[in-house]
Amino acid sequence: MSQHAAPHDPRVVIIGLGVVGAAVADELVLRGWHNVTVVEQGPLYETGGSSSHAPGFVFQTSPNKAMCELAQRTLDKLDGAEVDGRWVMKRVGGLELATTAEREQELRRRRDFAASWGVPAQLLAPREVAEIWPGLDTTHVLSALHTPTDAVVKGARAVEFQARRAEAGGARIISETQVTGIRRSGERVTGVETVPVGSDQEPDVIDADIVITCAGLWGPKLARELLGMDIPMLPVEHGFGFSTPLDSLTSLDEQTEVARPMIRHQGHGVYFREWGSRIAIGAYEHRTIPVEDHDITSPEEISERGGQASIHPFTRQDFEATWTEVQKLLPELQDAALDEAESFNGIFSFTPDGGPLLGPVPGIEGLWMAQSVWVTQSAGVGQVIAEWLTTGNPGIDTHGLDVSRFDPLLTSRRSARELGEESYDEVYDIIHPRATTLRLRGLRTSPFYERQRGRGAAFSSANGWERPLWYESNAMLPDKRPAVPMLGDSPMPTRDQWAAQFWSPLVAVEARRLRESVGLVDMSSLPRWELSGKGATDFLNGLADDGLLSRPVGRSVGSIVYALMLDDRGGILSDITIARTGEETYHLGVNGSQDAAWLWGRMRERSTVLHLADASSGSCGLGLWGPQARDVLAQLVEEDISHEAFRFYRSRSLSVGGVPVLAMRLSYVGELGWELYAPAEFGRYLWDALISAGKSQEILPVGRRAFESLRLEKGMRLWGADMTREHTPAEAGIEFAVRGAAQEKLKELGADRPARRLVCLTLDDPAMVLMGHEPVYHAQDPEGRPVGYVTSADQGYTTGLSLAYAWLPTELAAEGSAVEVSYFGRRLHARVAAEPVFDPTASRMRS
C-alpha cells in the first residue's frame, strides 16, 4: 500500500463545507470513494465562512511554485462551470500596477516567476493599460503586469458546484450541524460527535476511518477544543468596501458582474474590480486586526439572528487611505461615495509563512487537515488532498504546504498571532528572497550567541533559531590587517542593489579563509533526531528493502551513510544523514519535523516500537572545516584523529578540550573537517577552546552566507530548494546515494532514465548574482517558452564564478550547452558546467 494511502473506500468525514471541504469531497468521489460525509454548521451553500464573502481574486503568479500550481489547478477545474446557469469563474485577467521604479522592478521579477511556472504574462505600457481599462488614470502608472488567464471565482458558487456534484456521486452533506468531538482509539480517529446547531441533545456519532478538518477560520478553535493542540494559523480582519453605483458600469448587471481585469495596486496595498454597477475594493494597508476565538460569532447566534460569522463591522477609519488612493486611480469615484452599509471587514486566515496547512496530522492516525486555504488555491488543494489520500502521493511538492513542516516546539498561540500578523502585513510587500522574520527574534539561541554578538554577527532567523549570516569582526583579520573581499583571484565586483541586500562583502572573506585555512560554522539549528531501541537497525534496513530509504545503514558502529527518503514513485521526500552510534542507536541529520513525522508514520505502519527523540534541542553543534581543521582539533584531543584512524564518513565520541562531543567526519562545504555536537551547557567553552586552538591558523567564525556559497561550489544539493518529491535521484544527480532494493525499484519505475536534470550553470558575468526561480531559455530560442528554472544560486567566492543550479531538459544538460537566464527581464548568458566546479575528485575533504 502507498504511504499514507487508506483502504479502498473508507469512511470519511469532512468537517466544513467551505470551498475547500466541497472541493475535497468532490475530488474523493471522483476518485471512487463514496462513503464521504460532510458536516457543516451553517446553511447550504453560503455557509458563513470566508468562502461566502471572499472577493474571488485568483492571481496565479507567485514566487512559490506549488502555490502557483494550486491556483492553476483551481482555475482549470472551475473553467466553464455553472450553477443554475450562473457562472462560477470568469477569466477576466489581472493587472498589477507599478507607480514607482521599485514596483516596476518587482513587476519584472513577477513576470519572470510567471514564465518559470507557465503563466502567460506581459508588461504593458501606460497607454496599453488605459486601453484595457478605460477610465483608469494612468498618469502615474509606469507599467503593469497583465496576466490574461487570471480570474474571478464566486466562492459560494464554487462551493455549490462541487458540493452538488459530490452529492450526486454518493457523498452525504449534513448542514446546520456542529462537530462537538473527535473520537479516538489510542492514536487513531474513529469518528466524530455531532449535534444540530442550537440543540442540547446527546451527540450523534458518525463512525470514520478518516477525518479531514476543513473548518476555515474556526480551525484554530476546533484544534484547541477538540484536539488539545494549537495550530499555526491566525484569522485576521480585512477591509472590503463597495462604492455607490457608477454611471459607467450600468451595463454590468448582476449576472455579468465583471468584464475588465482585476487590478492590484500593491504599492498601496489595494485591489479592486467591477462588481456589477459598483467597484469592490480590498485593503491590506491598515492595522492588523487579529480575531480571537471569542470574537467569532457562534453558530447558535448566527442561526438565531442571521448574518455571517466571517463578516465583522466595517471600520471606516482603517479604509480611508485606501479609498483616497482608489479615487485617484479611478477619477469617477470622486463623485461617488463609499457604501458603508454594504462594506465590511471580512475574516481570512494567515499562517507564519503564508502557506496552507495540509496533510496528515502528526501523532493522530487518520486525522487530516486542509486549513488556511484561500479560494485561489481551493480546488487545487482538493485535488492534492484526494490524491494524497487515495494513492499516498499528493502529486506535487508539498514540503511548503504540509502541516507537519512547523516544529511542534514553536507552535503556540503567541507565535501564531505574531507571525500571522506579519504574514498579513506583508501580503503585498516586496519580499526579498533572503529576508527574514522580524518577529519573535531571539527565541532560540545557541550557547555561542553572546560570542557571536560580540563579533558583530548579522543574524537571520530559521525555525526560531538565530543564525549568523556573517561577522562584522571579520573586516579585520586576526593580525589586524584589513580583510580584502575577493571573487576568485580578483577584487569583489559591486553587486547590483537587489543582490546586495541581506549580504556583505565579508562573506567572500569568510569563504576564502575556510578554503585556505580553517573556519568555524554554527550548526546548532540543524534538525537532528536519535533513533534507538531493539530493532532499530532492522527497521531502517526494512525501509531500504521496501525502496523507501535509498540504501541500507552502515554495518559497523561509527559508520555514516547519506540516504534519501523516497516515495512510491521514486520522488525525494528528504535527504538524511544516518550515523550509527551504537548497535541499535542512530543519530539522524534531517531537514525538519516533517522527516520525524514520516519516520513515526513508517513505524506505525510496521507496528514497530522504537524511541525517536529530538537530539538538537538541548545540544549545540559546530562545523570545523578547512585544510588545517585537523591541526586545530588535534590540539584539543588525546585520541588519534589522523586520516587512517578517523576516516571520512565516520563518527566517534571524542573529548574535545574536556567537552564530550559526537564528532562526525563529513563535509557539506567540500573541505576536511568535522561536525561536532555537544550538550548545550558545554557550548561556550567548546567555542572558546576551538577559537583559541586555531589562533595560529587565523581561524575565523564563518556565517551561513559563506556556507551556502561553498556548498554550491562543491555541488551539494539542498533539499526543498534544488530537489523535492517531484524529482528522482537520477534527475537530481545523486544516484550515488541509491543502493540495493531502491536501485532496482527505481529501475523498474523507469526513474533511472530522466527526461530532465539538475545542472550547474555558470554565468558569463561573474558580477551578476541570481536569487532563484528565474526562468531559463534555450540560447537558440531566446524568445520561446522557458525550458527550465533556477533553484539556488550565488557567487562562488573561491572559484571566481557566478553559479546557479537549474532544472533543464536532458538534451540541454550536456556540459557547454548555452542558455539564457532572465533576471528582472534582463537576459544573462550562461553555460552548463561540469560539476562540481570545486575539487571534482573530492580529494580535499577526504585528505
mmCIF file of C-alpha atoms in Angstrom, residues 19 22 26 44-46 77-90 153-167 254-255:
data_model
loop_
_atom_site.group_PDB
_atom_site.id
_atom_site.type_symbol
_atom_site.label_atom_id
_atom_site.label_comp_id
_atom_site.label_asym_id
_atom_site.label_seq_id
_atom_site.Cartn_x
_atom_site.Cartn_y
_atom_site.Cartn_z
ATOM 1 C CA VAL A 19 -14.792 25.975 -0.793
ATOM 2 C CA ALA A 22 -16.565 20.949 -1.002
ATOM 3 C CA ASP A 26 -15.907 16.279 -4.862
ATOM 4 C CA LEU A 44 -26.219 25.408 2.336
ATOM 5 C CA TYR A 45 -24.423 26.727 0.367
ATOM 6 C CA GLU A 46 -23.481 30.123 1.744
ATOM 7 C CA LYS A 77 -11.139 22.804 -12.783
ATOM 8 C CA LEU A 78 -13.676 25.612 -12.496
ATOM 9 C CA ASP A 79 -13.305 26.837 -16.069
ATOM 10 C CA GLY A 80 -16.746 26.753 -17.679
ATOM 11 C CA ALA A 81 -18.528 25.571 -14.539
ATOM 12 C CA GLU A 82 -22.060 26.867 -13.916
ATOM 13 C CA VAL A 83 -24.653 26.685 -11.163
ATOM 14 C CA ASP A 84 -28.210 27.043 -12.431
ATOM 15 C CA GLY A 85 -26.985 28.978 -15.448
ATOM 16 C CA ARG A 86 -24.766 31.291 -13.403
ATOM 17 C CA TRP A 87 -21.025 31.346 -13.988
ATOM 18 C CA VAL A 88 -18.633 30.112 -11.320
ATOM 19 C CA MET A 89 -15.458 31.582 -12.763
ATOM 20 C CA LYS A 90 -14.523 34.261 -15.294
ATOM 21 C CA VAL A 153 -14.176 32.981 -8.783
ATOM 22 C CA LYS A 154 -17.507 33.231 -6.987
ATOM 23 C CA GLY A 155 -16.749 31.371 -3.773
ATOM 24 C CA ALA A 156 -20.280 30.364 -2.805
ATOM 25 C CA ARG A 157 -20.997 29.121 -6.334
ATOM 26 C CA ALA A 158 -17.757 27.143 -6.332
ATOM 27 C CA VAL A 159 -18.961 25.515 -3.103
ATOM 28 C CA GLU A 160 -22.348 24.701 -4.585
ATOM 29 C CA PHE A 161 -20.971 23.395 -7.885
ATOM 30 C CA GLN A 162 -18.579 20.969 -6.212
ATOM 31 C CA ALA A 163 -20.877 20.004 -3.338
ATOM 32 C CA ARG A 164 -23.767 19.152 -5.659
ATOM 33 C CA ARG A 165 -21.521 17.008 -7.809
ATOM 34 C CA ALA A 166 -20.181 15.232 -4.728
ATOM 35 C CA GLU A 167 -23.731 14.527 -3.547
ATOM 36 C CA GLU A 254 -25.864 41.040 -11.579
ATOM 37 C CA GLN A 255 -25.216 38.161 -13.964
#
